[in-house]
Coordinates of C-alpha atoms in Angstrom, one line a residue:
X616 CA -23.6 2.6 -3.5
X617 CA -27.1 2.0 -4.8
X618 CA -28.3 -1.0 -6.7
X619 CA -27.0 0.1 -10.1
X620 CA -24.3 -2.4 -11.3
X621 CA -24.0 -3.8 -7.8
X622 CA -24.0 -7.4 -8.9
X623 CA -21.3 -7.0 -11.5
X624 CA -19.2 -4.9 -9.2
X625 CA -19.1 -7.6 -6.6
X626 CA -18.3 -10.3 -9.1
X627 CA -15.5 -8.3 -10.8
X628 CA -13.8 -7.5 -7.5
X629 CA -13.7 -11.2 -6.7
X630 CA -11.2 -12.2 -9.4
X631 CA -8.2 -13.7 -7.5
X632 CA -5.3 -11.5 -8.6
X633 CA -2.5 -10.2 -6.4
X634 CA -2.0 -6.4 -6.3
X635 CA -1.4 -3.7 -4.3
X636 CA -6.9 -0.6 7.3
X637 CA -8.2 0.1 10.1
X638 CA -6.3 1.7 13.0
X639 CA -5.2 -0.7 15.7
X640 CA -6.6 0.0 19.2
X641 CA -4.1 1.6 21.6
X642 CA -2.9 0.0 24.8
X643 CA -4.8 1.3 27.8
X644 CA -1.6 1.3 29.9
X645 CA 1.9 2.1 28.7
X646 CA 4.1 -1.0 28.3
X647 CA 7.7 -1.4 27.3
X648 CA 8.4 -2.4 23.7
X649 CA 9.6 -5.9 24.7
X650 CA 10.2 -7.1 21.1
X651 CA 12.4 -4.2 20.2
X652 CA 14.4 -4.4 23.5
X653 CA 14.9 -8.1 23.0
X654 CA 16.2 -7.9 19.5
X655 CA 18.5 -5.0 20.3
X656 CA 19.9 -6.9 23.3
X657 CA 20.5 -9.9 21.2
X658 CA 22.5 -7.9 18.7
X659 CA 24.5 -6.3 21.5
X660 CA 25.3 -9.6 23.1
X661 CA 26.3 -11.4 19.8
X662 CA 27.8 -8.6 17.6
X663 CA 28.9 -5.7 19.7
X664 CA 32.3 -4.3 18.8
X665 CA 35.0 -4.5 21.4
X666 CA 35.4 -1.2 23.3
X667 CA 32.6 0.2 21.1
X668 CA 30.1 1.2 23.7
X669 CA 29.4 4.5 25.4
X670 CA 27.2 4.9 28.4
X671 CA 25.9 8.0 30.3
X672 CA 23.4 8.5 33.1
X673 CA 22.4 12.0 34.3
X674 CA 20.5 12.7 37.5
X675 CA 18.8 15.8 38.7
X676 CA 21.2 17.2 41.4
X677 CA 18.3 18.3 43.6
X678 CA 16.0 15.3 43.4
X679 CA 18.4 12.6 42.4
X680 CA 15.9 11.5 39.8
X681 CA 17.2 10.2 36.5
X682 CA 16.8 12.8 33.7
X683 CA 18.8 11.2 31.0
X684 CA 20.2 7.8 30.1
X685 CA 22.2 7.1 27.0
X686 CA 23.6 3.8 25.8
X687 CA 25.2 3.7 22.3
X688 CA 26.7 0.5 21.1
X689 CA 28.6 -0.1 17.9
X690 CA 28.2 -3.5 16.2
X691 CA 29.3 -5.5 13.2
X692 CA 28.1 -8.7 11.6
X693 CA 28.7 -10.6 8.4
X694 CA 26.6 -9.4 5.4
X695 CA 25.2 -13.0 5.2
X696 CA 23.3 -12.4 8.4
X697 CA 20.6 -10.4 6.8
X698 CA 17.9 -12.3 8.7
X699 CA 19.0 -10.7 11.9
X700 CA 18.3 -7.2 10.4
X701 CA 15.0 -8.4 9.0
X702 CA 14.0 -9.5 12.5
X703 CA 14.8 -5.9 13.6
X704 CA 12.1 -4.5 11.3
X705 CA 9.6 -7.1 12.4
X706 CA 10.2 -6.3 16.1
X707 CA 9.7 -2.5 15.6
X708 CA 6.5 -3.2 13.7
X709 CA 5.2 -5.5 16.4
X710 CA 5.7 -2.9 19.0
X711 CA 4.4 0.0 16.9
X712 CA 1.2 0.4 19.0
X713 CA 3.3 1.4 22.0
X714 CA 5.0 4.3 20.2
X715 CA 4.1 7.8 19.3
X716 CA 6.7 7.9 16.6
X717 CA 8.0 5.1 14.4
X718 CA 10.5 5.9 11.5
X719 CA 12.1 3.6 9.0
X720 CA 14.5 4.9 6.3
X721 CA 16.2 2.8 3.7
X722 CA 19.6 3.6 2.1
X723 CA 19.7 6.5 -0.4
X724 CA 16.4 7.9 0.8
X725 CA 15.1 10.2 3.5
X726 CA 16.9 12.8 5.6
X727 CA 19.6 12.6 8.2
X728 CA 18.1 12.2 11.7
X729 CA 18.9 14.0 15.0
X730 CA 17.3 13.1 18.3
X731 CA 16.8 15.8 20.9
X732 CA 18.1 15.0 24.4
X733 CA 16.8 17.4 27.2
X734 CA 18.0 17.4 30.8
X735 CA 18.1 19.8 33.8
X736 CA 14.4 20.5 33.7
X737 CA 14.7 21.7 30.1
X738 CA 17.7 24.0 30.7
X739 CA 20.2 21.8 28.9
X740 CA 19.7 20.2 25.5
X741 CA 21.6 18.6 22.7
X742 CA 21.0 17.0 19.4
X743 CA 22.2 13.4 19.1
X744 CA 23.0 12.3 15.6
X745 CA 21.2 9.0 14.9
X746 CA 21.4 8.6 11.1
X747 CA 24.7 10.1 10.0
X748 CA 24.6 9.5 6.3
X749 CA 22.1 8.6 3.6
X750 CA 23.6 5.1 3.0
X751 CA 22.4 3.9 6.4
X752 CA 19.2 2.1 7.0
X753 CA 17.4 3.2 10.2
X754 CA 14.6 2.1 12.5
X755 CA 13.6 4.6 15.3
X756 CA 10.9 4.3 17.9
X757 CA 9.9 6.9 20.5
X758 CA 7.4 6.1 23.3
X759 CA 6.5 7.3 26.8
X760 CA 8.6 6.1 29.6
X761 CA 6.8 3.4 31.7
X762 CA 7.6 5.0 35.1
X763 CA 7.3 8.6 34.3
X764 CA 5.2 10.0 31.4
X765 CA 7.3 13.2 31.4
X766 CA 10.2 11.1 30.0
X767 CA 10.6 9.6 26.6
X768 CA 12.3 6.3 25.7
X769 CA 13.9 6.2 22.3
X770 CA 15.2 3.0 20.6
X771 CA 17.1 3.2 17.4
X772 CA 19.4 1.1 15.2
X773 CA 21.2 2.2 12.0
X774 CA 23.5 0.1 9.7
X775 CA 25.2 0.1 6.4
X776 CA 26.9 -2.5 4.3
X777 CA 30.6 -2.2 3.6
X778 CA 31.9 -5.0 1.3
X779 CA 31.3 -8.3 3.2
X780 CA 30.4 -6.7 6.6
X781 CA 27.6 -4.7 8.1
X782 CA 28.5 -1.9 10.5
X783 CA 26.0 -0.2 12.7
X784 CA 25.0 1.5 15.9
X785 CA 22.3 0.9 18.5
X786 CA 20.9 3.8 20.6
X787 CA 18.9 3.4 23.8
X788 CA 18.0 6.8 25.1
X789 CA 15.8 8.1 28.0
X790 CA 15.3 11.8 28.4
X791 CA 12.7 14.5 29.2
X792 CA 10.1 14.7 26.5
X793 CA 11.0 17.5 24.1
X794 CA 7.3 18.3 23.4
X795 CA 6.8 19.3 27.0
X796 CA 9.7 21.7 27.1
X797 CA 9.8 23.2 23.6
X798 CA 6.4 22.5 22.2
X799 CA 6.5 25.6 19.9
X800 CA 9.8 24.5 18.4
X801 CA 8.8 20.9 18.0
X802 CA 5.5 21.5 16.2
X803 CA 5.9 24.8 14.4
X804 CA 5.3 24.1 10.7
X805 CA 5.6 20.4 11.2
X806 CA 3.2 17.6 12.1
X807 CA 3.0 13.8 11.7
X808 CA 1.1 12.1 8.9
X809 CA 0.4 8.5 9.4
X810 CA -0.8 5.5 7.4
X811 CA -2.4 2.6 9.2
X812 CA -2.7 -0.3 6.8
X813 CA -4.2 -3.7 6.6
X814 CA -3.8 -6.3 3.9
X815 CA -6.4 -8.8 2.8
X816 CA -5.7 -12.4 3.9
X817 CA -5.8 -13.7 0.4
X818 CA -3.0 -11.5 -1.1
X819 CA 0.7 -11.8 -0.8
X820 CA 1.9 -8.2 -0.5
X821 CA 5.1 -8.2 1.5
X822 CA 6.5 -4.7 1.3
X823 CA 5.2 -1.2 0.3
X824 CA 7.4 1.5 -1.3
X825 CA 6.3 5.0 -0.2
X826 CA 6.8 7.9 -2.5
X827 CA 6.3 11.6 -1.6
X828 CA 6.3 14.8 -3.7
X829 CA 5.2 18.4 -3.3
X830 CA 2.9 18.3 -6.4
X831 CA 1.0 15.6 -8.3
X832 CA 3.0 16.4 -11.4
X833 CA 6.3 15.8 -9.5
X834 CA 4.9 12.5 -8.0
X835 CA 4.1 11.2 -11.5
X836 CA 7.7 11.9 -12.5
X837 CA 9.3 10.1 -9.6
X838 CA 11.4 7.1 -10.5
X839 CA 10.6 3.6 -9.3
X840 CA 13.6 3.4 -7.1
X841 CA 13.2 7.0 -5.7
X842 CA 11.1 6.0 -2.7
X843 CA 11.4 7.5 0.7
X844 CA 10.6 4.4 2.7
X845 CA 10.1 0.7 2.3
X846 CA 7.5 -0.5 4.8
X847 CA 7.2 -4.3 5.6
X848 CA 3.8 -6.1 5.9
X849 CA 3.8 -8.0 9.2
X850 CA 0.9 -10.1 10.3
X851 CA -1.1 -8.6 7.4
X852 CA -0.6 -5.0 8.8
X853 CA 1.7 -2.1 7.9
X854 CA 2.3 1.3 9.3
X855 CA 4.2 4.4 8.2
X856 CA 4.6 7.9 9.7
X857 CA 6.4 11.0 8.5
X858 CA 6.8 14.6 9.7
X859 CA 5.4 17.1 7.2
X860 CA 5.5 20.9 7.2
X861 CA 2.7 21.1 4.6
X862 CA 0.3 18.9 2.7
X863 CA 2.0 16.7 0.1
X864 CA 1.0 13.9 -2.3
X865 CA 2.1 10.3 -1.7
X866 CA 2.0 7.0 -3.4
X867 CA 1.9 3.4 -2.1
X868 CA 3.3 0.7 -4.4
X869 CA 3.5 -3.0 -3.5
X870 CA 6.6 -5.2 -3.7
X871 CA 5.6 -8.8 -4.3
X872 CA 7.4 -11.6 -2.4
X873 CA 9.6 -12.3 -5.5
X874 CA 10.9 -8.7 -5.4
X875 CA 9.0 -7.4 -8.4
X876 CA 7.3 -4.0 -8.2
X877 CA 3.5 -4.0 -8.8
X878 CA 2.4 -2.1 -11.9
X879 CA -0.5 -0.6 -10.0
X880 CA -0.4 1.9 -7.1
X881 CA -2.5 4.0 -4.6
X882 CA -2.2 7.8 -4.6
X883 CA -3.2 9.7 -1.4
X884 CA -3.0 13.2 0.0
X885 CA -0.5 13.2 2.8
X886 CA -1.8 15.8 5.3
X887 CA 0.0 16.9 8.5
X888 CA -1.6 15.8 11.8
X889 CA -3.8 13.3 10.0
X890 CA -4.0 9.4 9.9
X891 CA -5.2 7.5 6.8
X892 CA -6.8 4.1 7.4
X893 CA -6.7 1.7 4.5
X894 CA -7.4 -1.9 3.7
X895 CA -5.9 -3.4 0.5
X896 CA -7.8 -6.2 -1.3
X897 CA -7.3 -8.1 -4.5
X898 CA -7.2 -5.3 -7.1
X899 CA -8.9 -2.6 -5.0
X900 CA -8.8 -0.9 -1.6
X901 CA -11.1 0.4 1.0
X902 CA -10.5 4.1 1.2
X903 CA -10.9 6.3 4.3
X904 CA -14.1 8.1 3.4
X905 CA -14.0 10.4 6.4
X906 CA -10.4 11.4 5.6
X907 CA -11.2 11.9 1.9
X908 CA -14.2 14.1 2.7
X909 CA -12.4 16.3 5.3
X910 CA -8.9 16.8 3.7
X911 CA -8.7 14.4 0.7
X912 CA -10.1 14.1 -2.8
X913 CA -13.6 15.2 -2.0
X914 CA -12.7 18.1 0.3
X915 CA -11.7 20.7 -2.4
X916 CA -8.2 20.8 -0.9
X917 CA -6.7 17.8 -2.6
X918 CA -3.4 18.1 -4.5
X919 CA -4.4 15.1 -6.6
X920 CA -6.0 17.2 -9.3
X921 CA -6.0 14.7 -12.2
X922 CA -5.2 11.1 -13.1
X923 CA -3.2 10.0 -16.1
X924 CA -5.0 8.7 -19.2
X925 CA -4.2 5.1 -19.8
X926 CA -2.6 4.5 -23.3
X927 CA -2.5 1.4 -25.4
X928 CA 1.2 0.9 -24.4
X929 CA 0.2 0.8 -20.7
X930 CA -3.0 -1.2 -20.9
X931 CA -2.2 -3.2 -17.8
X932 CA -2.4 -0.1 -15.6
X933 CA -5.6 0.7 -13.7
X934 CA -8.2 2.5 -15.8
X935 CA -8.2 6.3 -15.3
X936 CA -9.3 9.5 -16.9
X937 CA -8.8 13.2 -16.8
X938 CA -11.9 13.4 -14.6
X939 CA -11.2 13.5 -10.9
X940 CA -12.5 10.8 -8.6
X941 CA -15.1 13.3 -7.5
X942 CA -16.4 13.4 -11.1
X943 CA -16.6 9.6 -11.0
X944 CA -19.1 9.8 -8.1
X945 CA -21.1 12.4 -10.0
X946 CA -21.3 10.0 -12.9
X947 CA -22.4 7.3 -10.6
X948 CA -25.1 9.5 -9.2
X949 CA -26.4 10.2 -12.7
X950 CA -26.4 6.4 -13.4
X951 CA -28.3 5.7 -10.2
X952 CA -30.9 8.3 -11.0
X953 CA -31.4 6.8 -14.4
X954 CA -31.7 3.3 -12.9
X955 CA -34.2 4.4 -10.2
X956 CA -36.5 5.8 -12.8
X957 CA -36.7 2.6 -14.8
X958 CA -40.1 0.8 -14.7
X959 CA -40.4 -2.6 -12.9
X960 CA -40.2 -4.7 -16.1
X961 CA -37.0 -3.1 -17.4
X962 CA -35.3 -3.2 -14.0
X963 CA -36.1 -7.0 -13.8
X964 CA -34.6 -7.5 -17.3
X965 CA -31.5 -5.4 -16.4
X966 CA -30.9 -7.4 -13.2
X967 CA -31.3 -10.7 -15.1
X968 CA -28.6 -9.7 -17.6
X969 CA -26.3 -8.7 -14.8
X970 CA -26.8 -12.1 -13.0
X971 CA -25.9 -13.9 -16.2
X972 CA -22.6 -12.0 -16.4
X973 CA -22.0 -12.5 -12.7
X974 CA -22.4 -16.2 -13.0
X975 CA -19.9 -16.4 -15.9
X976 CA -17.4 -14.3 -14.0
X977 CA -17.6 -16.7 -11.1
X978 CA -16.8 -19.6 -13.4
X979 CA -13.7 -17.8 -14.7
X980 CA -12.7 -17.1 -11.1
X981 CA -12.8 -20.7 -10.2
X982 CA -10.8 -21.6 -13.3
X983 CA -7.9 -19.3 -12.3
X984 CA -7.9 -20.9 -8.9
X985 CA -7.3 -24.3 -10.4
X986 CA -4.2 -23.3 -12.4
X987 CA -1.6 -23.4 -9.5
X988 CA -3.2 -26.6 -8.3
X989 CA -2.6 -28.3 -11.6
X990 CA 0.8 -26.9 -12.5
X991 CA 2.4 -29.6 -10.4
X992 CA 6.0 -28.2 -10.3
X993 CA 7.1 -29.5 -7.0
X994 CA 10.9 -29.9 -6.3
X995 CA 11.4 -30.4 -10.0
X996 CA 9.5 -33.6 -10.3
X997 CA 7.7 -32.4 -13.4
X998 CA 9.0 -30.3 -16.3
X999 CA 7.5 -26.9 -17.0
X1000 CA 6.4 -28.2 -20.4
X1001 CA 4.4 -31.0 -18.9
X1002 CA 2.9 -28.7 -16.2
X1003 CA 1.7 -26.1 -18.8
X1004 CA 0.2 -28.9 -20.7
X1005 CA -1.9 -29.7 -17.7
X1006 CA -3.5 -26.3 -17.7
X1007 CA -3.6 -25.3 -21.4
X1008 CA -7.2 -26.5 -21.6
X1009 CA -8.1 -24.1 -18.8
X1010 CA -6.5 -21.2 -20.6
X1011 CA -8.5 -22.0 -23.7
X1012 CA -11.7 -22.1 -21.6
X1013 CA -10.8 -18.8 -19.9
X1014 CA -10.3 -17.1 -23.3
X1015 CA -13.7 -18.5 -24.5
X1016 CA -15.3 -17.3 -21.3
X1017 CA -14.0 -13.8 -21.6
X1018 CA -15.3 -13.7 -25.2
X1019 CA -18.7 -14.7 -24.0
X1020 CA -18.7 -12.1 -21.2
X1021 CA -17.6 -9.4 -23.6
X1022 CA -20.4 -10.3 -25.9
X1023 CA -22.8 -10.1 -23.0
X1024 CA -21.5 -6.7 -22.0
X1025 CA -21.9 -5.4 -25.5
X1026 CA -25.5 -6.6 -25.5
X1027 CA -26.1 -5.1 -22.2
X1028 CA -24.7 -1.7 -23.3
X1029 CA -26.8 -1.8 -26.5
X1030 CA -29.9 -2.5 -24.4
X1031 CA -29.0 0.3 -21.9
X1032 CA -28.8 2.7 -24.8
X1033 CA -32.2 1.7 -26.0
X1034 CA -33.4 2.6 -22.5
X1035 CA -31.9 6.1 -22.9
X1036 CA -29.1 5.4 -20.5
X1037 CA -26.9 8.4 -19.8
X1038 CA -23.3 8.2 -21.1
X1039 CA -22.0 8.4 -17.5
X1040 CA -23.3 5.0 -16.7
X1041 CA -21.6 3.6 -19.9
X1042 CA -18.3 5.1 -18.8
X1043 CA -18.6 3.5 -15.4
X1044 CA -19.3 0.1 -16.9
X1045 CA -16.3 0.3 -19.2
X1046 CA -14.0 1.5 -16.4
X1047 CA -15.1 -1.3 -14.0
X1048 CA -14.7 -3.9 -16.7
X1049 CA -11.0 -2.9 -17.2
X1050 CA -10.1 -2.1 -13.7
X1051 CA -11.7 -4.9 -11.8
X1052 CA -11.9 -7.7 -14.3
X1053 CA -9.4 -7.4 -17.2
X1054 CA -6.5 -5.8 -15.3
X1055 CA -6.7 -8.3 -12.6
X1056 CA -6.4 -11.1 -15.1
X1057 CA -3.3 -9.4 -16.6
X1058 CA -1.8 -9.3 -13.1
X1059 CA -2.4 -13.0 -12.8
X1060 CA -0.4 -13.6 -16.0
X1061 CA 2.4 -11.4 -14.7
X1062 CA 2.5 -13.4 -11.5
X1063 CA 2.6 -16.7 -13.4
X1064 CA 5.5 -15.4 -15.4
X1065 CA 7.3 -14.4 -12.2
X1066 CA 6.6 -17.8 -10.6
X1067 CA 7.4 -20.1 -13.6
X1068 CA 9.7 -18.1 -15.8
X1069 CA 7.5 -18.1 -18.9
X1070 CA 4.1 -18.9 -20.3
X1071 CA 3.0 -21.6 -22.7
X1072 CA 1.8 -20.6 -26.2
X1073 CA -1.8 -21.2 -25.2
X1074 CA -1.4 -19.1 -22.1
X1075 CA 0.2 -16.3 -24.2
X1076 CA -2.7 -16.4 -26.6
X1077 CA -5.1 -16.0 -23.7
X1078 CA -3.1 -13.2 -22.3
X1079 CA -3.0 -11.4 -25.7
X1080 CA -6.7 -11.7 -26.0
X1081 CA -7.2 -10.2 -22.5
X1082 CA -4.9 -7.3 -23.6
X1083 CA -7.0 -6.8 -26.7
X1084 CA -10.2 -6.6 -24.7
X1085 CA -8.5 -4.1 -22.3
X1086 CA -7.5 -1.8 -25.2
X1087 CA -11.0 -2.0 -26.6
X1088 CA -12.7 -0.9 -23.3
X1089 CA -10.1 1.8 -22.7
X1090 CA -10.8 3.3 -26.1
X1091 CA -14.5 3.2 -25.4
X1092 CA -13.9 5.1 -22.1
X1093 CA -11.7 7.6 -23.9
X1094 CA -14.4 8.1 -26.5
X1095 CA -16.8 9.1 -23.7
X1096 CA -14.2 11.5 -22.2
X1097 CA -13.6 13.3 -25.6
X1098 CA -17.4 13.5 -26.1
X1099 CA -17.8 14.9 -22.5
X1100 CA -15.1 17.5 -23.1
X1101 CA -16.5 18.5 -26.5
X1102 CA -13.4 17.3 -28.3
X1103 CA -14.8 14.4 -30.3

């Protein structure tokens, strides 16, 4: 991105709101998934059902080498022992780098799962049912065998809640690798799409819901609870993979630590045999530019053909328009061209105005940081009424600061028009103000409500003013869109 708007963009992105990566390096030598093995062994030792284990080992009759090993153990534990199952998810995520397949399915989503077991040099094969019904939650990991890379080790656990008890099964399977003996069957019309994610140190995202649909229209009609997977964030990283028979569209939506679902999301093209690397920050994310150019939004192949227009009733959602993201970069190029053609004096004036806005944004950022420090609700030692009183002055100052910044932005836009600025640059400015400044403040208010149950009158007044500014800039952006389409 060139110099146009660079100062304000950096400042806007720095507002400390919570919303929703690069690929980890692979191990040079294959190792056993020790964390997965440990947690599965602990469950077997502590919760295995009496007489609920099956065991089978098959050897090659000619070489006496092991071709197949199966251990299936039934277990049960009280429904209050949820931490044990949460530890399962963490173990699978920690050992993810050692696997070539990692699957997680939550109840009422995803398909039933069979695991192919091949023996006798590929002459004998069977399908072992792992996930038997859609009410089960499942973790499954496949990796190369340590001793012999022609073998595959599979570790899986499934469970479901029944009244006050959790019933499940553990699978520990070693067999010949199916891809070596029936490659055409394994890969025909189906390949793995994978997301390698990283979360900024300063945000609290704990889980991500994954949604998948055949078309973008279908994706926009998917219900909040109709996700196909719920992926945990562990050590600021998350990973997801799925077998696809064709390109599809997907959505990542964060679940905050309090269980609430974020009002914003990230839409991506899910393409077979591809990996998307993403890093999520406060209110924005680092996209995988190479991916987007080859098979994503800027490739001409994207299924994400348009983005929904934000209405007044949904003013907290990220700013969007009917123009594609590719159109946005075309607008940015037009803005940059205009900026580069400005003479030295006008450029200096423009940058001076941006610096003033940047400075005021930094002040608001620091004010938001002080709010949780002054709330002072610790173990009930202070009432909420008293705590809000401690910060009401800050909310008044934040409201005043937003008014000053909005006035400065109006003045900047007026000056830009005098300099014959193209409408594309004005649209970009309105969009960034909403998406990376006002919306992030709205999310802060949502998080305060979740943490403290309600807002004070002064805080609500500030929140209302932020919403008013959001609606104002959205309408300004829509005015440009209508003008651009010749519908004004």
